[in-house]
């Protein structure tokens, strides 16, 4: 009788098929590891509001409350007609702000002030991450002229050790120069 006759699978196919099924079973039984949480937190400026006379200075801290942080980038704009950043390091060219104690164990990768923008970046060593709170940096402002020196975040990014970037929640600040208490209340 003529017809179609199926010969058995080649000798190498059965072990290969068995290995494939075992591999799929092993993968299905492996525990699923949740993805690491993205970096998160807040950046605030303290004090949030200050009242100065012309010629006075005030220190404003840039404070973090973070989770899973490897790198932080902060940009803050201010009115150069009303405020001037006081250089924290006269031995270094340009204008810098004062490094803070938090998060520690890393490197300041950018610290410059120009054209009404403060740019500051900090990175923890390697791909390490930190969680906690503290002062990232301190800016000393000199009051130059009457006005409202709004301090506004232009950059506010956190990055974790694997490179995931997230925008931070922020709280800005205002420095009033040359106003009395009544004038400030009226301005609000």
CSV table of C-alpha atoms in Angstrom, one decimal:
chain,number,residue,atom,x,y,z
A,1,UNK,CA,0.0,0.0,0.0
A,2,UNK,CA,1.3,3.3,-1.0
A,3,UNK,CA,0.7,6.4,1.0
A,4,UNK,CA,2.2,8.7,3.5
A,5,UNK,CA,4.2,7.2,6.2
A,6,UNK,CA,5.6,9.2,9.1
A,7,UNK,CA,9.0,8.3,10.3
A,8,UNK,CA,9.9,9.1,13.9
A,9,UNK,CA,11.5,12.4,14.8
A,10,UNK,CA,15.2,12.6,14.3
A,11,UNK,CA,17.1,11.4,17.4
A,12,UNK,CA,18.3,14.9,18.4
A,13,UNK,CA,14.7,16.4,18.4
A,14,UNK,CA,13.3,14.7,21.4
A,15,UNK,CA,16.1,15.8,23.9
A,16,UNK,CA,15.9,19.3,22.5
A,17,UNK,CA,12.1,19.4,22.9
A,18,UNK,CA,12.3,18.1,26.4
A,19,UNK,CA,15.0,20.7,27.3
A,20,UNK,CA,12.8,23.5,25.9
A,21,UNK,CA,9.8,22.4,27.9
A,22,UNK,CA,11.9,22.1,31.1
A,23,UNK,CA,13.3,25.6,30.5
A,24,UNK,CA,9.9,27.1,30.1
A,25,UNK,CA,8.7,25.4,33.3
A,26,UNK,CA,11.7,26.7,35.2
A,27,UNK,CA,11.1,30.2,34.0
A,28,UNK,CA,7.4,30.0,34.9
A,29,UNK,CA,8.3,29.0,38.4
A,30,UNK,CA,10.9,31.7,39.1
A,31,UNK,CA,9.8,34.4,41.5
A,32,UNK,CA,9.0,37.7,39.9
A,33,UNK,CA,11.1,40.5,41.2
A,34,UNK,CA,9.3,43.8,41.2
A,35,UNK,CA,11.0,46.7,39.4
A,36,UNK,CA,12.9,49.1,41.6
A,37,UNK,CA,10.9,52.2,42.5
A,38,UNK,CA,11.7,55.3,40.5
A,39,UNK,CA,13.3,58.2,42.3
A,40,UNK,CA,10.9,60.5,44.1
A,41,UNK,CA,10.7,63.4,46.6
A,42,UNK,CA,10.6,67.1,47.1
A,43,UNK,CA,13.0,70.0,46.8
A,44,UNK,CA,12.2,73.1,48.9
A,45,UNK,CA,13.8,76.4,49.6
A,46,UNK,CA,13.9,77.7,53.1
A,47,UNK,CA,12.9,80.1,54.3
A,48,UNK,CA,10.1,80.2,51.8
A,49,UNK,CA,9.6,84.0,52.3
A,50,UNK,CA,12.1,86.7,53.4
A,51,UNK,CA,11.9,90.5,53.8
A,52,UNK,CA,15.1,92.4,53.4
A,53,UNK,CA,16.3,96.0,53.3
A,54,UNK,CA,18.6,97.0,50.5
A,55,UNK,CA,22.1,95.8,51.4
A,56,UNK,CA,21.0,93.0,53.6
A,57,UNK,CA,21.8,89.3,52.9
A,58,UNK,CA,19.8,86.1,53.5
A,59,UNK,CA,20.8,82.4,53.3
A,60,UNK,CA,18.3,80.2,51.5
A,61,UNK,CA,18.8,76.5,51.8
A,62,UNK,CA,17.9,74.0,49.1
A,63,UNK,CA,16.5,71.1,51.0
A,64,UNK,CA,15.8,67.5,49.7
A,65,UNK,CA,13.4,64.8,51.0
A,66,UNK,CA,14.1,61.9,48.6
A,67,UNK,CA,13.8,58.2,47.9
A,68,UNK,CA,16.1,56.2,45.6
A,69,UNK,CA,18.4,59.1,44.6
A,70,UNK,CA,21.6,58.8,42.7
A,71,UNK,CA,21.8,62.2,41.0
A,72,UNK,CA,19.9,65.5,41.5
A,73,UNK,CA,19.9,68.5,39.1
A,74,UNK,CA,18.5,71.8,40.3
A,75,UNK,CA,18.1,75.1,38.3
A,76,UNK,CA,16.8,78.2,40.1
A,77,UNK,CA,16.0,81.5,38.4
A,78,UNK,CA,16.0,84.9,40.2
A,79,UNK,CA,15.7,88.6,39.3
A,80,UNK,CA,19.2,90.0,38.9
A,81,UNK,CA,17.9,93.6,39.2
A,82,UNK,CA,16.7,92.8,42.8
A,83,UNK,CA,19.1,90.1,44.0
A,84,UNK,CA,22.7,89.0,43.7
A,85,UNK,CA,24.1,85.6,44.6
A,86,UNK,CA,27.1,86.0,46.9
A,87,UNK,CA,30.0,83.8,45.8
A,88,UNK,CA,30.7,81.1,48.3
A,89,UNK,CA,34.2,80.3,46.9
A,90,UNK,CA,36.3,83.4,45.9
A,91,UNK,CA,39.3,81.1,45.0
A,92,UNK,CA,37.3,79.5,42.2
A,93,UNK,CA,36.5,81.3,39.0
A,94,UNK,CA,32.8,82.3,38.6
A,95,UNK,CA,30.1,82.4,41.2
A,96,UNK,CA,29.3,79.2,43.3
A,97,UNK,CA,26.8,78.4,46.0
A,98,UNK,CA,27.8,76.6,49.2
A,99,UNK,CA,27.6,72.7,49.1
A,100,UNK,CA,25.4,71.2,51.8
A,101,UNK,CA,26.0,68.0,53.9
A,102,UNK,CA,23.3,65.9,52.2
A,103,UNK,CA,23.3,63.4,50.6
A,104,UNK,CA,27.1,63.0,51.1
A,105,UNK,CA,29.3,60.3,49.6
A,106,UNK,CA,29.4,61.8,46.1
A,107,UNK,CA,30.5,64.6,43.9
A,108,UNK,CA,29.2,68.1,42.9
A,109,UNK,CA,29.1,67.9,39.1
A,110,UNK,CA,27.9,71.4,38.4
A,111,UNK,CA,27.9,74.5,40.6
A,112,UNK,CA,27.6,77.8,38.7
A,113,UNK,CA,25.6,81.0,38.7
A,114,UNK,CA,25.1,83.2,35.6
A,115,UNK,CA,22.5,85.4,34.0
A,116,UNK,CA,20.0,85.0,36.8
A,117,UNK,CA,20.2,81.1,36.9
A,118,UNK,CA,21.7,78.9,39.6
A,119,UNK,CA,22.7,75.5,38.2
A,120,UNK,CA,23.6,72.8,40.7
A,121,UNK,CA,24.1,69.1,40.2
A,122,UNK,CA,25.2,66.4,42.7
A,123,UNK,CA,25.8,62.7,42.1
A,124,UNK,CA,26.2,59.9,44.6
A,125,UNK,CA,29.2,57.6,44.0
A,126,UNK,CA,28.7,55.0,41.2
A,127,UNK,CA,25.2,53.7,41.0
A,128,UNK,CA,24.5,53.9,44.7
A,129,UNK,CA,21.2,55.4,45.9
A,130,UNK,CA,20.3,57.3,49.0
A,131,UNK,CA,17.0,58.0,50.7
A,132,UNK,CA,16.5,60.6,53.4
A,133,UNK,CA,16.4,64.4,53.9
A,134,UNK,CA,18.8,67.2,54.4
A,135,UNK,CA,20.3,70.4,52.9
A,136,UNK,CA,21.7,70.0,49.4
A,137,UNK,CA,23.2,73.5,49.2
A,138,UNK,CA,22.9,77.0,50.5
A,139,UNK,CA,22.6,80.2,48.5
A,140,UNK,CA,23.4,83.6,50.0
A,141,UNK,CA,21.5,86.4,48.4
A,142,UNK,CA,22.4,90.2,48.6
A,143,UNK,CA,19.4,92.6,48.3
A,144,UNK,CA,20.3,95.1,45.5
A,145,UNK,CA,17.1,97.0,44.9
A,146,UNK,CA,13.4,97.2,45.9
A,147,UNK,CA,11.3,94.5,44.4
A,148,UNK,CA,10.1,91.0,44.6
A,149,UNK,CA,12.8,88.4,44.1
A,150,UNK,CA,10.9,85.4,43.1
A,151,UNK,CA,13.0,82.2,43.3
A,152,UNK,CA,11.6,79.7,40.7
A,153,UNK,CA,12.8,76.2,39.9
A,154,UNK,CA,13.7,75.8,36.2
A,155,UNK,CA,15.2,72.3,36.6
A,156,UNK,CA,14.2,69.8,39.3
A,157,UNK,CA,15.2,66.3,38.4
A,158,UNK,CA,16.0,63.2,40.4
A,159,UNK,CA,17.7,60.2,38.8
A,160,UNK,CA,18.2,56.7,40.3
A,161,UNK,CA,21.2,54.4,40.0
A,162,UNK,CA,19.8,52.8,36.8
A,163,UNK,CA,19.3,56.1,35.0
A,164,UNK,CA,15.5,56.5,35.5
A,165,UNK,CA,14.7,60.2,35.7
A,166,UNK,CA,11.8,61.8,37.5
A,167,UNK,CA,10.7,65.4,38.2
A,168,UNK,CA,10.7,66.4,41.8
A,169,UNK,CA,7.8,68.1,43.6
A,170,UNK,CA,9.0,71.6,44.5
A,171,UNK,CA,8.3,74.6,46.7
A,172,UNK,CA,9.8,77.9,45.6
A,173,UNK,CA,10.6,81.0,47.7
A,174,UNK,CA,10.2,84.8,47.5
A,175,UNK,CA,12.5,87.4,48.8
A,176,UNK,CA,10.9,90.8,49.3
A,177,UNK,CA,13.4,93.8,49.2
A,178,UNK,CA,12.5,97.2,50.6
A,179,UNK,CA,8.9,96.5,51.5
A,180,UNK,CA,7.2,97.0,54.8
A,181,UNK,CA,4.9,94.3,56.2
A,182,UNK,CA,1.8,96.2,55.0
A,183,UNK,CA,3.2,96.5,51.5
A,184,UNK,CA,3.9,92.8,51.3
A,185,UNK,CA,0.3,92.0,52.4
A,186,UNK,CA,-1.0,94.3,49.8
A,187,UNK,CA,1.2,92.7,47.1
A,188,UNK,CA,-0.2,89.2,47.9
